[in-house]
Amino acid sequence: MLITGIKSRPVYDRLQPLPGGTRHIIAGQGSGGRAMLRLLDDMVGQDRPITLLYSQESFSGQDFLAGLQQHPSHQLKVYASNQALIDDLNDLLFDARMGTRLYLAGSESFLGSAMQVATRFDLNRDEVLREHSGTLVRRVWCVHCDTYTENVTQRVYDCPGCGVTLVVRDHYSRRLAAFQAVKADAEVPGELPEAEELDT
Amino acid sequence: MSQNNGTLNLRVARIESVTPEIKRFTLVSPTGAHLPAFSGGSHVVVLIANQNNTLRNPYSLLSSPYDTSSYQIAVRRVESGRGGSVLLHENVSEGDLMEVTPPANLFPLIKQARLHMFIAGGVGITPIISQLEELRLSKVPFELHYAVRGEEHAQLGKELQATYGEQVHLYRKGIESRMDICRILTGRPLGSHVYACGPDSMIDATLTSARNLGWTDSHVHFERFLEQSSGGEAFSFTLGRSGTTIEVSPDQTMLEAVEAAGYTMPYLCRGGACGHCETEVLELDGELLHTDDWLSEEDKTSRKKIMPCVSRAKCNRLVIDL
């Protein structure tokens, strides 16, 4: 579970069948495959079409593709990267009809990027569930040069875009799907905040 | 324009009959000033002086939110009601003053929508007219499906067809086929929103069709008519804070009885939709007769809350927290 002391960080769900859906799209990445498989077990017996999207990109190297392939009655699309999955999700939702339910499982970066697509199509909280899995690493956005950095684990780091030493704030932007980082010694030049491991 | 207790005193600039039962009133400031701004779907409450009380009837604004030089309301004459609409039809002339509350909106457009679907019946078209006006500056597509009882009731619909063309689908009884709400909502793209205003049967059919097609509640919006004839049996209740006993006559609501007794309480829609008048029940010996759309089923069975603007009680004793 994610640390919950950060007010702006979304509260994630546990995937479970949403009532009333006429079509289900289940998209996951890496260790999120475990939640996808559990959801499929909970959906046994319902006769609405299910589409599975799975990206094998993983921070921890976990792969649930073999398990997903054990469900041949559902369409399964496999991607090498999270971005490829998210691009395809955009196309899928463009053609989708009302009654669609979306389930997301994976890292916070994946969930945030997929939610940006879902929000573009006005999918609301009663149509989407998100389950977090894997590590607590953050995607961070530099307010100075607009660079996104994946998998940040330290409170203080150097921005690969502009080289400024940044402090990661506990401020998550759903619009940007990232935490915000600002110049670490802006108040008193040279005076850096204490380095620490994030979320521990 | 003068203001009393936050209400606006407006001059009736024009009265037109648009159907055998509906009159359209155009209201302006006596000084020519602009009126308070509003958004599509807003309503005002018209204060109507009766013999020994004041009736407060909400009416949707049907003028453009982009033009606040006047407000327009459409008043359907309801013979079986408490007489407010009949008084407006018979006693108000052009040039008279009318007291209304500033606009409030309980039926706004959803700004994130990718498609707006409007379903209306009869005088239920009124809030949708200003919503369509608001959409004139929007690129989001919309469709209006509007059912009326026959040709003589179709004037507002024909005005809308003249303005918006093929986006308006008119169903005149005896001329076009019956409106098929399920078919209208089938196969719509993600991000569609439906807005329904009309008789209860039409709203219920919209809710049922949308649910069967997998639409979630966040995409379904509706506004019911104020059931002006939905009085009931007389009963009495007690204000917990002052101990005052209030008698509710058969044609009064609890809210009106409270106001007639000289007390004030918060309200906005006076139709059981907005939640502003939600009141805690402190003591109850009998049954609450809930008729609102606000309280959840759990709230309604808990016997702990009531919406005094529409709901009643059949009881020996009822004390509310007021």
Coordinates of C-alpha atoms in Angstrom, one line a residue:
Chain A
M1 CA 0.0 0.0 0.0
L2 CA 1.1 3.5 -0.6
I3 CA 1.8 5.9 2.2
T4 CA -1.5 7.9 2.6
G5 CA -0.3 11.0 4.4
I6 CA -0.2 12.9 1.1
K7 CA -3.5 14.5 0.6
S8 CA -3.1 15.1 -3.1
R9 CA -2.2 11.5 -3.9
P10 CA -5.2 9.6 -5.2
V11 CA -6.6 6.9 -2.9
Y12 CA -6.4 3.7 -5.0
D13 CA -9.0 1.0 -5.1
R14 CA -9.0 -2.8 -5.1
L15 CA -10.2 -4.1 -8.5
Q16 CA -13.6 -5.7 -8.4
P17 CA -16.4 -6.0 -11.0
L18 CA -18.2 -2.7 -11.4
P19 CA -22.0 -3.2 -11.7
G20 CA -24.0 -2.5 -14.8
G21 CA -21.1 -2.5 -17.3
T22 CA -21.8 -3.7 -20.8
R23 CA -18.1 -4.0 -21.7
H24 CA -15.0 -4.3 -19.5
I25 CA -11.5 -3.1 -20.4
I26 CA -8.8 -4.3 -18.1
A27 CA -5.4 -2.7 -18.5
G28 CA -2.3 -3.5 -16.5
Q29 CA 1.4 -3.5 -16.4
G30 CA 4.1 -5.6 -14.7
S31 CA 3.0 -6.8 -11.3
G32 CA -0.4 -5.3 -11.9
G33 CA -1.1 -8.5 -13.8
R34 CA -1.8 -10.2 -10.5
A35 CA -4.7 -7.9 -9.8
M36 CA -5.9 -8.5 -13.4
L37 CA -6.0 -12.2 -12.9
R38 CA -7.8 -11.9 -9.6
L39 CA -10.4 -9.6 -11.2
L40 CA -10.9 -12.1 -14.0
D41 CA -11.6 -14.8 -11.4
D42 CA -14.2 -12.5 -9.8
M43 CA -15.8 -12.0 -13.3
V44 CA -16.3 -15.7 -14.1
G45 CA -19.8 -16.3 -15.2
Q46 CA -20.7 -12.8 -16.5
D47 CA -21.2 -12.7 -20.2
R48 CA -20.2 -9.2 -21.1
P49 CA -17.2 -8.8 -23.5
I50 CA -13.8 -8.3 -21.8
T51 CA -10.7 -6.8 -23.4
L52 CA -7.3 -7.3 -21.7
L53 CA -4.4 -4.9 -22.3
Y54 CA -1.1 -5.9 -20.8
S55 CA 2.3 -4.2 -20.9
Q56 CA 5.4 -6.3 -20.0
E57 CA 7.4 -3.2 -19.0
S58 CA 8.1 -3.7 -15.3
F59 CA 10.4 -2.0 -12.7
S60 CA 10.6 -5.2 -10.7
G61 CA 10.7 -7.7 -13.7
Q62 CA 7.4 -9.4 -12.8
D63 CA 5.4 -10.8 -15.8
F64 CA 1.9 -12.3 -15.7
L65 CA 1.5 -12.8 -19.4
A66 CA 1.4 -16.6 -19.2
G67 CA -1.4 -16.4 -16.6
L68 CA -3.4 -14.0 -18.8
Q69 CA -3.0 -16.3 -21.8
Q70 CA -4.9 -18.9 -19.8
H71 CA -8.1 -16.8 -20.5
P72 CA -8.4 -17.4 -24.3
S73 CA -12.1 -16.3 -24.4
H74 CA -11.1 -12.7 -23.8
Q75 CA -9.3 -10.5 -26.3
L76 CA -5.7 -10.0 -25.1
K77 CA -3.4 -7.3 -26.5
V78 CA 0.2 -7.3 -25.3
Y79 CA 2.6 -4.3 -25.4
A80 CA 6.4 -3.9 -24.9
S81 CA 6.0 -0.6 -23.2
N82 CA 3.5 1.2 -21.0
Q83 CA 3.4 4.1 -23.4
A84 CA 2.4 1.8 -26.3
L85 CA -0.4 0.4 -24.1
I86 CA -1.6 3.9 -23.2
D87 CA -1.6 5.1 -26.8
D88 CA -3.7 2.1 -27.8
L89 CA -6.0 2.7 -24.8
N90 CA -6.7 6.2 -26.2
D91 CA -7.7 4.7 -29.6
L92 CA -9.9 2.1 -27.8
L93 CA -11.7 4.6 -25.7
F94 CA -12.2 6.9 -28.7
D95 CA -14.4 4.2 -30.3
A96 CA -15.9 2.9 -27.0
R97 CA -19.6 3.4 -26.1
M98 CA -21.3 4.3 -22.9
G99 CA -21.5 1.3 -20.6
T100 CA -17.8 0.7 -20.8
R101 CA -16.0 0.1 -17.5
L102 CA -12.2 0.5 -17.2
Y103 CA -9.9 -1.2 -14.7
L104 CA -6.3 -0.2 -14.2
A105 CA -3.5 -2.1 -12.4
G106 CA 0.1 -1.2 -12.0
S107 CA 2.6 1.4 -10.9
E108 CA 1.6 4.9 -9.9
S109 CA 3.1 6.3 -13.1
F110 CA 1.1 3.9 -15.2
L111 CA -2.1 4.6 -13.3
G112 CA -1.6 8.3 -13.6
S113 CA -0.9 8.2 -17.3
A114 CA -3.9 5.9 -18.0
M115 CA -6.1 8.2 -15.9
Q116 CA -5.1 11.1 -18.1
V117 CA -6.5 9.2 -21.0
A118 CA -9.6 8.2 -19.1
T119 CA -10.3 11.7 -18.0
R120 CA -9.9 12.9 -21.6
F121 CA -13.0 10.7 -22.4
D122 CA -14.8 11.9 -19.2
L123 CA -14.7 8.5 -17.5
N124 CA -15.7 9.2 -13.9
R125 CA -15.0 7.5 -10.6
D126 CA -18.1 5.3 -11.0
E127 CA -16.6 3.9 -14.3
V128 CA -12.9 3.4 -13.5
L129 CA -11.1 1.5 -10.7
R130 CA -7.4 1.7 -10.1
E131 CA -5.3 -0.7 -8.1
H132 CA -1.7 0.1 -7.3
S133 CA 1.0 -2.5 -7.3
G134 CA 4.7 -2.7 -7.1
T135 CA 7.1 -0.2 -5.7
L136 CA 6.6 3.3 -4.3
V137 CA 8.9 5.1 -6.7
R138 CA 7.6 8.4 -8.0
R139 CA 7.3 10.2 -11.3
V140 CA 8.5 13.7 -10.7
W141 CA 8.0 16.9 -12.7
C142 CA 10.4 19.8 -12.6
V143 CA 8.6 23.1 -12.3
H144 CA 11.6 24.9 -13.8
C145 CA 12.2 23.0 -17.1
D146 CA 9.1 20.8 -17.5
T147 CA 11.2 17.6 -17.4
Y148 CA 9.6 14.4 -16.1
T149 CA 11.8 12.0 -14.2
E150 CA 10.7 8.4 -13.6
N151 CA 11.4 6.2 -10.6
V152 CA 12.6 8.9 -8.2
T153 CA 13.2 7.4 -4.7
Q154 CA 15.2 10.3 -3.0
R155 CA 13.8 13.5 -1.5
V156 CA 16.6 15.5 -3.1
Y157 CA 17.9 14.9 -6.7
D158 CA 19.4 16.7 -9.6
C159 CA 17.1 17.3 -12.5
P160 CA 18.4 15.6 -15.7
G161 CA 16.8 18.4 -17.7
C162 CA 18.2 21.6 -16.2
G163 CA 20.7 20.3 -13.7
V164 CA 19.1 22.2 -10.8
T165 CA 19.1 20.3 -7.4
L166 CA 15.4 19.7 -6.7
V167 CA 13.4 18.8 -3.6
V168 CA 10.4 16.5 -4.2
R169 CA 7.3 17.9 -2.7
D170 CA 4.5 15.7 -1.4
H171 CA 2.2 17.3 -4.0
Y172 CA 0.7 15.0 -6.6
S173 CA -0.9 16.5 -9.8
R174 CA -3.5 14.4 -11.4
R175 CA -3.4 16.6 -14.5
L176 CA 0.3 16.0 -14.9
A177 CA 0.3 12.5 -13.3
A178 CA 3.4 13.4 -11.4
F179 CA 4.8 14.8 -8.1
Q180 CA 6.1 18.3 -8.2
A181 CA 9.8 19.2 -7.6
V182 CA 11.2 22.7 -7.0
K183 CA 14.7 24.1 -6.6
A184 CA 16.0 22.8 -3.3
D185 CA 17.9 25.8 -2.0
A186 CA 15.8 28.6 -3.4
E187 CA 15.3 30.2 0.0
V188 CA 18.9 30.2 1.1
P189 CA 21.4 29.4 -1.7
G190 CA 23.6 26.4 -0.7
E191 CA 21.3 25.3 2.1
L192 CA 19.9 22.0 1.0
P193 CA 17.1 20.1 2.8
E194 CA 18.1 16.8 4.4
A195 CA 18.4 13.9 2.0
E196 CA 16.0 11.1 2.7
E197 CA 14.4 8.1 1.2
L198 CA 10.9 8.9 0.0
D199 CA 7.8 7.2 1.4
T200 CA 9.6 5.1 3.9
Chain B
M1 CA -34.0 47.6 -9.5
S2 CA -35.0 47.5 -5.9
Q3 CA -34.1 44.5 -3.7
N4 CA -36.0 43.3 -0.6
N5 CA -34.6 40.5 1.5
G6 CA -32.4 39.5 -1.4
T7 CA -35.2 39.3 -3.9
L8 CA -35.4 41.2 -7.2
N9 CA -38.4 43.4 -8.1
L10 CA -38.7 43.1 -11.9
R11 CA -41.1 44.6 -14.4
V12 CA -43.1 42.4 -16.6
A13 CA -42.2 43.7 -20.1
R14 CA -44.1 41.1 -22.2
I15 CA -46.6 38.2 -21.8
E16 CA -47.1 35.8 -24.7
S17 CA -49.2 32.6 -24.9
V18 CA -47.0 29.9 -26.4
T19 CA -49.4 27.0 -26.0
P20 CA -53.0 26.8 -24.7
E21 CA -51.6 26.3 -21.2
I22 CA -48.2 28.1 -21.2
K23 CA -47.5 31.8 -21.0
R24 CA -44.0 33.2 -21.4
F25 CA -43.2 36.2 -19.3
T26 CA -40.3 38.5 -20.1
L27 CA -39.0 40.3 -17.0
V28 CA -36.7 43.4 -17.0
S29 CA -35.2 45.7 -14.4
P30 CA -37.5 48.8 -13.9
T31 CA -34.3 50.9 -14.2
G32 CA -33.0 49.2 -17.3
A33 CA -30.0 47.7 -15.4
H34 CA -28.6 44.3 -16.2
L35 CA -29.9 41.5 -14.1
P36 CA -27.7 39.1 -12.1
A37 CA -25.9 36.6 -14.3
F38 CA -26.9 33.0 -14.5
S39 CA -25.9 29.7 -16.3
G40 CA -27.9 27.4 -18.4
G41 CA -30.4 25.3 -16.4
S42 CA -31.0 28.0 -13.7
H43 CA -34.3 28.8 -12.1
V44 CA -35.8 31.7 -10.1
V45 CA -38.4 31.4 -7.4
V46 CA -41.4 33.7 -8.1
L47 CA -43.1 35.1 -5.0
I48 CA -46.8 35.2 -5.5
A49 CA -49.1 37.1 -3.1
N50 CA -52.1 35.1 -2.2
Q51 CA -55.0 36.0 0.1
N52 CA -53.2 35.4 3.4
N53 CA -49.9 33.8 2.4
T54 CA -47.2 34.0 -0.2
L55 CA -46.7 31.2 -2.7
R56 CA -43.2 30.5 -3.9
N57 CA -43.1 28.8 -7.3
P58 CA -39.7 27.9 -9.0
Y59 CA -39.6 28.5 -12.7
S60 CA -36.6 27.8 -15.1
L61 CA -35.1 30.7 -17.0
L62 CA -35.4 30.3 -20.7
S63 CA -33.5 33.3 -21.9
S64 CA -29.8 33.3 -22.9
P65 CA -27.2 33.3 -20.2
Y66 CA -25.2 35.6 -22.5
D67 CA -28.0 38.3 -22.4
T68 CA -28.9 39.5 -18.9
S69 CA -30.9 42.5 -20.1
S70 CA -34.0 40.3 -19.3
Y71 CA -35.1 37.0 -17.9
Q72 CA -37.8 34.8 -19.4
I73 CA -39.9 32.2 -17.6
A74 CA -42.6 29.9 -18.9
V75 CA -45.6 29.3 -16.6
R76 CA -47.9 26.4 -17.3
R77 CA -51.4 26.9 -15.9
V78 CA -52.0 24.1 -13.4
E79 CA -55.7 24.0 -12.4
S80 CA -55.3 21.3 -9.8
G81 CA -52.5 23.1 -8.0
R82 CA -52.5 25.6 -5.2
G83 CA -53.3 28.4 -7.5
G84 CA -49.9 30.1 -8.0
S85 CA -49.8 29.5 -11.7
V86 CA -53.4 30.5 -12.2
L87 CA -52.7 33.8 -10.3
L88 CA -49.8 34.5 -12.6
H89 CA -51.9 33.7 -15.7
E90 CA -54.9 35.8 -14.6
N91 CA -53.7 38.6 -12.4
V92 CA -50.4 39.7 -13.9
S93 CA -50.4 42.2 -16.7
E94 CA -47.6 43.7 -18.7
G95 CA -46.1 46.6 -16.7
D96 CA -46.7 44.9 -13.4
L97 CA -43.9 44.2 -10.9
M98 CA -42.9 40.6 -10.1
E99 CA -40.8 39.6 -7.1
V100 CA -38.3 36.8 -7.8
T101 CA -35.2 35.4 -6.1
P102 CA -31.8 35.7 -7.8
P103 CA -31.1 32.7 -10.1
A104 CA -29.8 29.4 -8.8
N105 CA -28.8 26.4 -10.8
L106 CA -29.5 22.8 -9.8
F107 CA -29.4 21.5 -13.4
P108 CA -26.1 22.7 -14.9
L109 CA -24.4 21.5 -18.0
I110 CA -21.4 19.1 -17.4
K111 CA -18.4 20.9 -18.7
Q112 CA -16.4 17.8 -19.4
A113 CA -19.1 16.2 -21.6
R114 CA -18.3 14.9 -25.1
L115 CA -22.0 14.8 -26.1
H116 CA -25.0 16.3 -24.5
M117 CA -28.3 14.4 -24.9
F118 CA -31.5 16.3 -23.8
I119 CA -34.8 14.5 -23.2
A120 CA -37.8 16.7 -22.5
G121 CA -41.5 16.5 -22.3
G122 CA -44.0 19.4 -22.4
V123 CA -43.1 22.3 -20.2
G124 CA -40.0 20.4 -19.1
I125 CA -38.3 22.0 -22.1
T126 CA -37.8 25.2 -20.1
P127 CA -34.5 24.6 -18.3
I128 CA -33.1 23.0 -21.5
I129 CA -33.7 26.2 -23.5
S130 CA -31.1 28.1 -21.5
Q131 CA -28.8 25.2 -21.6
L132 CA -28.9 25.2 -25.4
E133 CA -28.3 28.9 -25.4
E134 CA -25.2 28.3 -23.3
L135 CA -24.0 25.7 -25.7
R136 CA -24.0 28.2 -28.6
L137 CA -20.4 29.0 -27.8
S138 CA -19.4 25.4 -27.3
K139 CA -18.2 23.0 -29.9
V140 CA -19.5 19.9 -28.0
P141 CA -22.3 18.3 -30.0
F142 CA -25.8 17.9 -28.6
E143 CA -29.2 16.4 -29.5
L144 CA -32.6 17.4 -28.1
H145 CA -35.5 14.9 -28.1
Y146 CA -38.7 16.7 -27.2
A147 CA -42.1 15.2 -26.8
V148 CA -45.3 17.3 -26.7
R149 CA -49.0 16.4 -26.6
G150 CA -49.8 17.7 -30.1
E151 CA -49.4 20.4 -32.7
E152 CA -50.9 23.1 -30.5
H153 CA -48.3 22.4 -27.8
A154 CA -45.3 22.5 -30.2
Q155 CA -44.5 26.2 -30.5
L156 CA -41.4 26.1 -28.2
G157 CA -40.2 23.0 -30.0
K158 CA -40.7 24.6 -33.4
E159 CA -38.8 27.7 -32.3
L160 CA -35.9 25.5 -31.2
Q161 CA -36.0 23.6 -34.5
A162 CA -35.8 26.9 -36.4
T163 CA -32.7 27.9 -34.3
Y164 CA -30.9 24.6 -34.0
G165 CA -32.1 22.6 -37.0
E166 CA -31.6 18.9 -37.2
Q167 CA -30.2 18.6 -33.7
V168 CA -33.8 19.0 -32.4
H169 CA -36.0 16.0 -32.7
L170 CA -39.7 16.8 -32.1
Y171 CA -42.2 14.2 -31.2
R172 CA -45.8 15.6 -31.6
K173 CA -48.4 13.1 -30.4
G174 CA -50.5 12.0 -33.4
I175 CA -47.9 13.3 -35.9
E176 CA -44.5 11.8 -35.2
S177 CA -43.9 8.3 -33.6
R178 CA -43.5 8.0 -29.9
M179 CA -40.1 8.9 -28.4
D180 CA -38.1 5.7 -27.8
I181 CA -35.7 6.7 -25.0
C182 CA -33.8 3.4 -25.0
R183 CA -33.1 3.7 -28.7
I184 CA -32.0 7.3 -28.3
L185 CA -29.4 6.4 -25.7
T186 CA -28.1 3.3 -27.4
G187 CA -24.6 3.3 -28.7
R188 CA -23.5 6.7 -27.6
P189 CA -19.8 7.5 -27.2
L190 CA -18.0 7.6 -23.9
G191 CA -18.4 10.9 -22.1
S192 CA -22.1 11.3 -23.1
H193 CA -24.4 13.0 -20.6
V194 CA -28.2 12.8 -20.6
Y195 CA -30.4 15.5 -19.1
A196 CA -34.1 14.8 -18.6
C197 CA -36.9 17.1 -17.6
G198 CA -40.5 16.2 -18.0
P199 CA -43.2 14.1 -16.4
D200 CA -42.2 11.5 -13.9
S201 CA -42.8 8.7 -16.3
M202 CA -40.4 10.2 -18.8
I203 CA -37.7 10.7 -16.1
D204 CA -38.2 7.2 -14.8
A205 CA -37.9 5.8 -18.4
T206 CA -34.7 7.7 -18.9
L207 CA -33.2 6.5 -15.6
T208 CA -34.2 2.9 -16.4
S209 CA -32.9 3.0 -20.0
A210 CA -29.6 4.6 -19.1
R211 CA -29.0 2.0 -16.3
N212 CA -29.9 -0.9 -18.6
L213 CA -27.4 0.4 -21.2
G214 CA -24.6 0.7 -18.5
W215 CA -24.6 4.4 -18.0
T216 CA -23.5 5.3 -14.5
D217 CA -25.2 7.9 -12.3
S218 CA -22.6 10.5 -12.9
H219 CA -23.7 10.8 -16.5
V220 CA -27.5 11.0 -15.9
H221 CA -29.1 14.3 -14.8
F222 CA -32.8 15.1 -14.3
E223 CA -35.1 17.8 -12.9
R224 CA -38.6 16.9 -11.9
F225 CA -41.5 19.3 -12.0
L226 CA -42.6 20.8 -8.7
E227 CA -45.6 18.7 -7.9
Q228 CA -47.8 21.5 -7.0
S229 CA -50.8 19.3 -6.5
S230 CA -48.9 16.9 -4.3
G231 CA -50.5 18.1 -1.0
G232 CA -51.8 15.6 1.4
E233 CA -53.5 15.2 4.7
A234 CA -53.2 17.9 7.4
F235 CA -50.7 17.2 10.2
S236 CA -48.8 19.1 12.8
F237 CA -45.2 19.1 14.0
T238 CA -43.0 20.8 16.5
L239 CA -40.0 23.0 16.1
G240 CA -37.5 21.5 18.6
R241 CA -35.7 24.7 19.4
S242 CA -38.6 26.9 20.3
G243 CA -41.2 24.3 21.0
T244 CA -43.6 26.0 18.6
T245 CA -46.3 23.7 17.1
I246 CA -46.8 24.2 13.3
E247 CA -50.0 23.1 11.6
V248 CA -49.6 22.0 8.0
S249 CA -52.8 22.3 5.9
P250 CA -53.6 19.8 3.1
D251 CA -52.4 22.2 0.4
Q252 CA -49.3 23.4 2.3
T253 CA -45.8 22.0 2.5
M254 CA -43.9 21.9 5.8
L255 CA -41.6 24.6 4.5
E256 CA -44.5 26.8 3.6
A257 CA -46.1 26.3 7.0
V258 CA -42.9 27.2 8.8
E259 CA -42.6 30.4 6.7
A260 CA -46.3 31.2 7.3
A261 CA -45.7 31.0 11.0
G262 CA -43.0 33.7 10.7
Y263 CA -39.9 31.5 10.8
T264 CA -37.2 31.1 8.1
M265 CA -35.2 28.1 7.1
P266 CA -32.7 27.5 4.3
Y267 CA -34.1 26.4 0.9
L268 CA -33.2 26.6 -2.7
C269 CA -35.2 24.4 -5.1
R270 CA -38.4 23.8 -3.1
G271 CA -38.7 20.6 -5.1
G272 CA -36.8 18.0 -3.0
A273 CA -33.8 18.0 -5.2
C274 CA -31.1 20.3 -3.9
G275 CA -30.7 19.3 -0.3
H276 CA -30.6 22.7 1.2
C277 CA -33.6 22.2 3.6
E278 CA -32.5 18.8 4.9
T279 CA -33.6 18.7 8.5
E280 CA -32.9 16.4 11.4
V281 CA -35.8 14.5 13.0
L282 CA -35.5 14.6 16.7
E283 CA -38.7 12.7 17.7
L284 CA -41.2 10.7 15.7
D285 CA -44.3 8.8 16.6
G286 CA -45.7 7.8 13.2
E287 CA -44.4 7.6 9.7
L288 CA -42.5 10.1 7.5
L289 CA -43.8 10.3 3.9
H290 CA -40.7 11.0 1.9
T291 CA -41.2 12.3 -1.7
D292 CA -37.8 13.9 -2.4
D293 CA -35.0 12.9 -4.7
W294 CA -32.3 14.0 -2.3
L295 CA -32.2 11.6 0.7
S296 CA -30.7 8.1 0.1
E297 CA -32.8 5.0 0.7
E298 CA -30.9 4.5 4.0
D299 CA -31.7 8.0 5.1
K300 CA -35.3 7.5 4.2
T301 CA -35.6 4.4 6.3
S302 CA -33.6 5.7 9.2
R303 CA -36.5 8.0 10.3
K304 CA -33.8 10.6 11.2
K305 CA -34.0 13.1 8.3
I306 CA -36.7 14.9 6.3
M307 CA -36.9 17.4 3.4
P308 CA -39.6 19.8 4.5
C309 CA -40.0 21.4 1.1
V310 CA -41.9 18.3 -0.3
S311 CA -42.1 15.5 2.3
R312 CA -44.9 15.1 4.8
A313 CA -45.7 13.0 7.8
K314 CA -48.6 10.9 9.1
C315 CA -47.9 11.0 12.8
N316 CA -49.0 11.7 16.3
R317 CA -45.8 13.5 17.1
L318 CA -43.0 14.9 15.0
V319 CA -40.2 17.2 16.3
I320 CA -37.6 18.5 13.9
D321 CA -34.3 20.3 14.7
L322 CA -35.3 23.8 13.8

